Structure formats: structure tokens, C-alpha cells
PDB file of C-alpha atoms in Angstrom:
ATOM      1  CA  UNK X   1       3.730  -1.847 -17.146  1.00  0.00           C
ATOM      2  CA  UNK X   2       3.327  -0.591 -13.713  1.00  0.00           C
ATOM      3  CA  UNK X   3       4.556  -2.076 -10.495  1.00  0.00           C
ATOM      4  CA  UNK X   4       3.323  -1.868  -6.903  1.00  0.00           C
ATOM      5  CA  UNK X   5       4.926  -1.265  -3.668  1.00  0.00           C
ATOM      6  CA  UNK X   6       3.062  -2.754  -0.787  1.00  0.00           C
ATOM      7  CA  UNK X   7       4.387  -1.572   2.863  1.00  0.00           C
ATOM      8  CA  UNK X   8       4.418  -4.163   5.792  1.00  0.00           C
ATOM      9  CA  UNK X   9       7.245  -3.063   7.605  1.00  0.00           C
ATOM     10  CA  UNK X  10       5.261  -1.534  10.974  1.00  0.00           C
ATOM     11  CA  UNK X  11       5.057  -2.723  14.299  1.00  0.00           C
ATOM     12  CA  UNK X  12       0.935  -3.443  14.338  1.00  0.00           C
ATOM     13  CA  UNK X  13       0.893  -1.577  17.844  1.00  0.00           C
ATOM     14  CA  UNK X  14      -2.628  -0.429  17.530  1.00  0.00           C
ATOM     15  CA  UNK X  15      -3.401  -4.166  17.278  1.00  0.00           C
ATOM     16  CA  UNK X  16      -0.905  -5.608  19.786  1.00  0.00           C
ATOM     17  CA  UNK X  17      -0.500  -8.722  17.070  1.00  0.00           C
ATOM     18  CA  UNK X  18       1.139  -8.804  13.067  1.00  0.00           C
ATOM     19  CA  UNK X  19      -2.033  -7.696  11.584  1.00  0.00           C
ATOM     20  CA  UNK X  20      -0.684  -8.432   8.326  1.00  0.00           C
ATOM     21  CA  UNK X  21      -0.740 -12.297   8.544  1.00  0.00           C
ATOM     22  CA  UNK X  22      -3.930 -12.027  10.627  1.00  0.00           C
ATOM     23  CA  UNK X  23      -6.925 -13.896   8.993  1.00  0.00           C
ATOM     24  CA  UNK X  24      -9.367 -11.895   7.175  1.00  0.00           C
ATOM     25  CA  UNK X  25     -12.241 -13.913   5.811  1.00  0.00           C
ATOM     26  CA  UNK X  26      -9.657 -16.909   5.877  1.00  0.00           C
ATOM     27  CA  UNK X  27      -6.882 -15.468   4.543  1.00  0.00           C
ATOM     28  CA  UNK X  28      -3.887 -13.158   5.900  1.00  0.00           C
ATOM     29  CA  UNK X  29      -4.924  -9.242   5.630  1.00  0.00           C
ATOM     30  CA  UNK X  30      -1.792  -8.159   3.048  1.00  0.00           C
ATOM     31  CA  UNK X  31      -3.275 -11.221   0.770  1.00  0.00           C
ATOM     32  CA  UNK X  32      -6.516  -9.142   0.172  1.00  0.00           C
ATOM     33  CA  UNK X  33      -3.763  -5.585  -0.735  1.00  0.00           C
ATOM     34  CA  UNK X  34      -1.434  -8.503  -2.932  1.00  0.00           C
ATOM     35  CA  UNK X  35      -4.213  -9.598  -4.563  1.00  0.00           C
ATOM     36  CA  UNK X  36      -6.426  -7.000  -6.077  1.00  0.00           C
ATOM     37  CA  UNK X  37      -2.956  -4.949  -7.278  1.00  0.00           C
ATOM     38  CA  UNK X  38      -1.017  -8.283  -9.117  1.00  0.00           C
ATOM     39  CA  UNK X  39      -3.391  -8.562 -12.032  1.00  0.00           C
ATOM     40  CA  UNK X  40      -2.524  -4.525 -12.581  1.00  0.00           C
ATOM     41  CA  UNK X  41       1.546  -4.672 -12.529  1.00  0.00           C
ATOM     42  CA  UNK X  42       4.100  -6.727 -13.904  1.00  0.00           C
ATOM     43  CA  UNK X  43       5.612  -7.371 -10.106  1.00  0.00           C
ATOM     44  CA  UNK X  44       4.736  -6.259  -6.325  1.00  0.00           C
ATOM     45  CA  UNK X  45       7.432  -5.498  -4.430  1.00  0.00           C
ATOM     46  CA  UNK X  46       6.618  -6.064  -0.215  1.00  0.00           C
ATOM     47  CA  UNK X  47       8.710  -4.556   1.952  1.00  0.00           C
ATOM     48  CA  UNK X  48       8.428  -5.672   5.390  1.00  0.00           C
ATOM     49  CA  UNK X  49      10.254  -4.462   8.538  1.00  0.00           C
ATOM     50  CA  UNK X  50       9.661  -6.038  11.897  1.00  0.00           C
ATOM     51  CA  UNK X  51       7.334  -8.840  11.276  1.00  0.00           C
ATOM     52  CA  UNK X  52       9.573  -9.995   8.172  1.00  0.00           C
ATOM     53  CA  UNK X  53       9.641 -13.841   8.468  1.00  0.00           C
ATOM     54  CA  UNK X  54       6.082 -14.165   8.900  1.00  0.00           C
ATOM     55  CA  UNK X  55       5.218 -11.755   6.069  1.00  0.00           C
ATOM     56  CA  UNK X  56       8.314 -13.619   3.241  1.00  0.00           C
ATOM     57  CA  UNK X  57       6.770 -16.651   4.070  1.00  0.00           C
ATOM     58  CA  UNK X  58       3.598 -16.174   2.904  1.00  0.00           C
ATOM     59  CA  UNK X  59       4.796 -15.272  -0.212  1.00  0.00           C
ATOM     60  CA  UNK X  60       7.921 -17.535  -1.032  1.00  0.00           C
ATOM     61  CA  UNK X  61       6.705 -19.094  -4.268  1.00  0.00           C
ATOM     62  CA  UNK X  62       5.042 -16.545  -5.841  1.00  0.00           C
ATOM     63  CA  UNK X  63       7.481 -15.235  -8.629  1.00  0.00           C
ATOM     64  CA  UNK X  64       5.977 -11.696  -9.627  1.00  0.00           C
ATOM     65  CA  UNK X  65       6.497 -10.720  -5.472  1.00  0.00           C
ATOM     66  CA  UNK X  66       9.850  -9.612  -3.984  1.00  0.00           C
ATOM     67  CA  UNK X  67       9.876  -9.541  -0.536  1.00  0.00           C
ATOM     68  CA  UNK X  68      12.393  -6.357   0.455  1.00  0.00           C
ATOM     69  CA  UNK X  69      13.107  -6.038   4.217  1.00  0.00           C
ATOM     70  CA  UNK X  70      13.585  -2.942   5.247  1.00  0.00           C
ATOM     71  CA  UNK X  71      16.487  -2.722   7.866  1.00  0.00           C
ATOM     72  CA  UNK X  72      15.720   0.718   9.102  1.00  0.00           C
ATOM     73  CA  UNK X  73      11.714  -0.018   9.542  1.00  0.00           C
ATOM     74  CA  UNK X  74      12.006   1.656  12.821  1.00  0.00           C
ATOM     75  CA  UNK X  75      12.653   5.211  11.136  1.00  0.00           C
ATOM     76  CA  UNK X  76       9.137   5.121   9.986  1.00  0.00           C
ATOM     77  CA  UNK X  77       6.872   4.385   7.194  1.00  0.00           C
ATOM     78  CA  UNK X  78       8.949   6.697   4.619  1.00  0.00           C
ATOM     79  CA  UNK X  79      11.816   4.672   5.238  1.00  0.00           C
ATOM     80  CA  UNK X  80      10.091   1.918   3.818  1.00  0.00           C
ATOM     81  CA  UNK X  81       8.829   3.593   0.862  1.00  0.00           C
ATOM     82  CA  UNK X  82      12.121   4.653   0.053  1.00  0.00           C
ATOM     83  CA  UNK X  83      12.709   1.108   0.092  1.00  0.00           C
ATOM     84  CA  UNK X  84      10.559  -0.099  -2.019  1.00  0.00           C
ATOM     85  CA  UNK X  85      11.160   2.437  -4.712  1.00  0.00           C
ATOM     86  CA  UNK X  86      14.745   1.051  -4.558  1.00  0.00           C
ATOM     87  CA  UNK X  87      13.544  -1.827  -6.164  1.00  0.00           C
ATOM     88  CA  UNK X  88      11.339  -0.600  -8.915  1.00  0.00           C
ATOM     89  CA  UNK X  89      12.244   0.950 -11.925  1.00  0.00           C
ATOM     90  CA  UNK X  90       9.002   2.186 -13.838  1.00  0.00           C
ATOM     91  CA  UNK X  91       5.702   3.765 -12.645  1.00  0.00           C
ATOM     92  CA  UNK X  92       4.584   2.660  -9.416  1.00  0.00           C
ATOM     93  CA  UNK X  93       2.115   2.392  -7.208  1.00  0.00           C
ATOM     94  CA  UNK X  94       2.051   3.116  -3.039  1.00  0.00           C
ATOM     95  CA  UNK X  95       0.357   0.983  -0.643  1.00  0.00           C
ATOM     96  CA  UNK X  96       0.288   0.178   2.813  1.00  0.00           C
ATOM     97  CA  UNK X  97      -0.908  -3.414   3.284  1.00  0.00           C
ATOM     98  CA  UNK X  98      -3.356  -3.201   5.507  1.00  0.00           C
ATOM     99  CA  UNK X  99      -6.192  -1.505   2.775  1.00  0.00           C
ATOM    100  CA  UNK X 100      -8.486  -4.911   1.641  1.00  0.00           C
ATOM    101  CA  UNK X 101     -11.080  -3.501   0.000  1.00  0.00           C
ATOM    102  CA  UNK X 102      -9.326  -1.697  -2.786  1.00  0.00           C
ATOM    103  CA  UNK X 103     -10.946  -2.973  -6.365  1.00  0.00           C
ATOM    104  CA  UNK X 104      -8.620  -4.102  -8.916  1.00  0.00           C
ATOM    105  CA  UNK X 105     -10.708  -1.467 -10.747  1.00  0.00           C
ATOM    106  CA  UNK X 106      -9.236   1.653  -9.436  1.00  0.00           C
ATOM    107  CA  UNK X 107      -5.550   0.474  -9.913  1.00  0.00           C
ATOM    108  CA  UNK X 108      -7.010   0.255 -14.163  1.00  0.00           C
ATOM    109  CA  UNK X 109      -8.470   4.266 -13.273  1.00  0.00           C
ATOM    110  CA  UNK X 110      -5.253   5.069 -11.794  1.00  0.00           C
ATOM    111  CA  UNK X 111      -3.013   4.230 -14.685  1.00  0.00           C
ATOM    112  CA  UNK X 112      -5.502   5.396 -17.160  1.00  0.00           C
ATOM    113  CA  UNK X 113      -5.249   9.004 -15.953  1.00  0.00           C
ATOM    114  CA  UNK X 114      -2.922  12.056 -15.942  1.00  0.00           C
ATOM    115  CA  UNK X 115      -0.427  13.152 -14.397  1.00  0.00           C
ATOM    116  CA  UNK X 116       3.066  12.654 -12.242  1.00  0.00           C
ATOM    117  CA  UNK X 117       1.290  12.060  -9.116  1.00  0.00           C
ATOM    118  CA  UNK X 118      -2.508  10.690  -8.685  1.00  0.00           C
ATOM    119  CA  UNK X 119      -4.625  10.313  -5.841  1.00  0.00           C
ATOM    120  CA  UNK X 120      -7.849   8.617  -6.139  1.00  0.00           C
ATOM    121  CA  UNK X 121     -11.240   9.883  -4.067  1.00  0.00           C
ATOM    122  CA  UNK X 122     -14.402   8.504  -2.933  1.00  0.00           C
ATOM    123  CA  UNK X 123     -16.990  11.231  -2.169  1.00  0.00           C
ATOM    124  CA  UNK X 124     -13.956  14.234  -2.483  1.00  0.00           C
ATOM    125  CA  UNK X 125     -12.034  12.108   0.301  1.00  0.00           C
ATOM    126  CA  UNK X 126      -8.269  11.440  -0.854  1.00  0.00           C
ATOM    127  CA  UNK X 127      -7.268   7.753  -0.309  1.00  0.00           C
ATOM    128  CA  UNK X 128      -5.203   5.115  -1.419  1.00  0.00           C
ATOM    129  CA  UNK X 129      -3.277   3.619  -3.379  1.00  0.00           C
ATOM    130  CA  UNK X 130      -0.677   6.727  -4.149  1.00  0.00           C
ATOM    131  CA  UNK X 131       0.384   5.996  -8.156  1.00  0.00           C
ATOM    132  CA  UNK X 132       3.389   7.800  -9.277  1.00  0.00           C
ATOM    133  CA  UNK X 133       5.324   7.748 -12.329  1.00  0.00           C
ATOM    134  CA  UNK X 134       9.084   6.558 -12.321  1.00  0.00           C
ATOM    135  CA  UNK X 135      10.641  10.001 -13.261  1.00  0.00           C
ATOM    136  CA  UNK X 136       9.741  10.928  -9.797  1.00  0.00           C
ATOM    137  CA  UNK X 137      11.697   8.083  -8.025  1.00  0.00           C
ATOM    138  CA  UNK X 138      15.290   9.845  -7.913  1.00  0.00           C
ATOM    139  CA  UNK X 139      13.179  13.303  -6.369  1.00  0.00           C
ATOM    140  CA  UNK X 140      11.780  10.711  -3.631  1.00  0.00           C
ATOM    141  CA  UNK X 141      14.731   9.051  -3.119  1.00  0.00           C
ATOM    142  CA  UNK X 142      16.501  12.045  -2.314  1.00  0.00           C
ATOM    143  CA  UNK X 143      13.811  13.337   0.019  1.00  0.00           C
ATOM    144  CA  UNK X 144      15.013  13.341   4.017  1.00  0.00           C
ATOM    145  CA  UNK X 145      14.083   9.708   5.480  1.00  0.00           C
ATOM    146  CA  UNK X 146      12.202  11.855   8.366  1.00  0.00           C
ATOM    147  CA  UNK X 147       9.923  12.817   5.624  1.00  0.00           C
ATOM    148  CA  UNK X 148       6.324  11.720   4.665  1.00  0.00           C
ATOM    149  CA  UNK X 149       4.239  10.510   1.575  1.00  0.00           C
ATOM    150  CA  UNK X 150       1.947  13.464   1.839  1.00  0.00           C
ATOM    151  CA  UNK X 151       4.951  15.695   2.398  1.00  0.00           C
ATOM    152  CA  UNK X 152       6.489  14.963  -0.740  1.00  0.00           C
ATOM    153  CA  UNK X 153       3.586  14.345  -2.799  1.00  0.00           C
ATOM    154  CA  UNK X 154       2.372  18.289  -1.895  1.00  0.00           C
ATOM    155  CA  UNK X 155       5.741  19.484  -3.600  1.00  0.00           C
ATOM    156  CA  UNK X 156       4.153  18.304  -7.274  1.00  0.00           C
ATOM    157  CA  UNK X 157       0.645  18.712  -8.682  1.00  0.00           C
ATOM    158  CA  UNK X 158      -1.540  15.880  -7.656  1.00  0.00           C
ATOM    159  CA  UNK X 159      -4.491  14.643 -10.102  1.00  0.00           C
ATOM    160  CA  UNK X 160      -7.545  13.655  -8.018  1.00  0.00           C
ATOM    161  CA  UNK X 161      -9.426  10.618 -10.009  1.00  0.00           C
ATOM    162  CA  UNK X 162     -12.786   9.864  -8.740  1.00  0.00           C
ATOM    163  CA  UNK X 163     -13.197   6.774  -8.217  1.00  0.00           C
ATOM    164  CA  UNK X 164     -16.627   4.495  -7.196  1.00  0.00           C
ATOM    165  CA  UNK X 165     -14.795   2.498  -4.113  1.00  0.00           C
ATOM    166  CA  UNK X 166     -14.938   3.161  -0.598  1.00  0.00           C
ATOM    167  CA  UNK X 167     -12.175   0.688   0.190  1.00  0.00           C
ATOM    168  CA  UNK X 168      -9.710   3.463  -0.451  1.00  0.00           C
ATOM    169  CA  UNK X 169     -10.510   5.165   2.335  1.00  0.00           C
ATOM    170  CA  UNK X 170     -10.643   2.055   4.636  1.00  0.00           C
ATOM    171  CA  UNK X 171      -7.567   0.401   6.515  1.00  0.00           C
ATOM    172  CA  UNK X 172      -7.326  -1.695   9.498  1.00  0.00           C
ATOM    173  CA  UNK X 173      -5.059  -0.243  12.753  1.00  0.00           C
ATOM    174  CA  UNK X 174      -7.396  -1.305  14.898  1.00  0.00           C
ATOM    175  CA  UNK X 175      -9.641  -4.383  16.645  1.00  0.00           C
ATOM    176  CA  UNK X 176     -12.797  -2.129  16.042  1.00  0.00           C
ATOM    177  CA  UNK X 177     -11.305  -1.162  12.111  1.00  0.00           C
ATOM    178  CA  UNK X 178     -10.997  -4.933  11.560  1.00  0.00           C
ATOM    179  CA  UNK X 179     -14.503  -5.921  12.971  1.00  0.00           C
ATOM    180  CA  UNK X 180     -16.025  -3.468  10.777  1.00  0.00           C
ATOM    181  CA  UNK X 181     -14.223  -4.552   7.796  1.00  0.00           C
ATOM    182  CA  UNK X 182     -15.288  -8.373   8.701  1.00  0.00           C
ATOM    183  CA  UNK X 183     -18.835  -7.207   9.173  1.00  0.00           C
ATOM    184  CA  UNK X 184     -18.764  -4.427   5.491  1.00  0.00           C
ATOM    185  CA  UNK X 185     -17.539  -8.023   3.746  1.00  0.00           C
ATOM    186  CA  UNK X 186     -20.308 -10.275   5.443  1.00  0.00           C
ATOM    187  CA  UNK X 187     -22.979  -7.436   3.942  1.00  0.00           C
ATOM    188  CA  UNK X 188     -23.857  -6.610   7.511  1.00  0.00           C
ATOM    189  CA  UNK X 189     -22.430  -3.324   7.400  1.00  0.00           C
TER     190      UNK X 189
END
């Protein structure tokens, strides 16, 4: 089985607060990204960075998550995926925690496709979650920490799978990203 890598490690500086314990709908925004991967993988692994106390507590008794902090957070988002990948040894999926509206559905499309590296699309746009399978992990890990997702992922043939959900493509950096995500979720939108 699959597991999932959820990144929380970033500073929120777009939103001047920790967006990822931030209420969405009543609950904390990385709930909604915990959530709709767990039924899909045996374990998620979080990795958090500057806002880690906040983040681990939220999840303390929950047994299939592992909160990872990522000491060198402030290297950038690839230092946290390296992290992450650490800490898993099968196929995995790649998520930053601030997407809520992924369906559980897409993770299922995901791991029912082909290939090393897939990318799922709404309407030809790429989004996420990134789903890769574990032979991959010592290639990433050796990648330069000043590297990217889309950097490495370009090196390897990347199956697109179509998928019917627009929450891939929508994440929250922003005060105006998160009203429009409360409004999309109230059916005003």
C-alpha cells in the first residue's frame, strides 16, 4: 500500500498567520489534505518546519500519522520533501497541505494508473497530489536540496491522469485564496 507525504514545513508569509491550523469550515486547513489521503495509504507522514508544535499537536493520537520536523525548513520546500521521503519506504504520494479540496477519489485514479511518476489534470491543467513509486526515492534523495519537485519530476516520463476534480488545482497562500475556497465549499462559488 501507498503512503503520503503531506508538507507543512513553510512560513505562511502570504498569510501573515500558520495557515495550516487555521479553521476551514471548523476545522484546521491540513485536516481537510490529512483527511481525504488516510483512507488511500497505510500511513501519512507530515513534515512540518517552522510552525511544528502547532501542526504535531493536532495530530498526537492519531497512529497512522508521523509528524517529521524538518530542521532545515528554511532551505525550501524540497528540503522538506526530501524529508518526508526519508521516512517512507514504498510508493508515495506528494502533497503540500494547504490543497482541501482534493477527493479521496483521485488518490484511488492515481494508484490505479501507470507509470514511475503521475500527475493528475483537470481540464489539461497539471495539479496535485505528485504520486511516485518507491524505486524513485534513492534518485530524489540524491537530487541537490536547492532543487525542485518539478525539476526532478521533468528528468523521468510523467503520466498525466485526467481526473474530474478541480481541487487539484486549488491551494490556499492567500486571504483572497482562502475566501474563495470558504465561499466554493458554501456552494456560493
Amino acid at each position: 500500500m501507498a503512503e503520503g507525504i503531506i508538507l507543512a514545513g513553510g512560513y505562511s508569509s502570504r498569510m501573515s498567520e500558520n495557515k495550516m491550523t487555521k479553521p476551514l469550515w471548523g476545522i484546521p486547513l491540513i485536516l481537510h489534505a490529512v483527511q481525504r489521503m488516510k483512507p488511500i495509504v497505510a500511513r501519512v507522514v507530515i513534515v512540518t518546519g517552522y510552525y511544528h508544535e502547532p501542526i504535531a499537536s493536532l495530530f498526537s493520537m492519531d497512529s497512522q500519522i508521523e509528524i517529521i520536523h524538518n530542521d532545515q525548513y528554511a532551505l525550501g520546500m524540497f528540503s522538506s520533501v526530501q524529508c518526508g521521503v526519508r521516512a517512507i519506504q514504498s510508493d508515495f504520494f506528494i502533497l503540500p497541505g494547504d490543497y482541501p479540496l482534493i477527493h479521496t477519489e483521485t488518490y484511488t485514479e492515481l494508484l490505479q494508473a501507470q507509470g514511475a511518476i503521475r500527475v493528475p489534470t483537470y481540464e489539461g491543467k497539471r495539479g496535485h497530489p505528485l504520486f511516485m513509486v518507491q524505486e524513485l526515492r534513492e534518485a530524489l534523495l540524491k537530487e541537490p536540496i536547492d532543487s525542485n519537485l518539478k525539476r526532478f519530476r521533468d528528468q523521468f516520463p510523467v503520466s498525466e491522469v485526467a481526473v474530474d476534480d478541480s481541487g487539484i488545482l486549488k491551494d490556499v497562500d492567500t486571504f483572497s485564496d482562502w475566501m474563495l475556497i470558504e465561499h466554493l465549499m458554501e456552494g456560493r462559488g
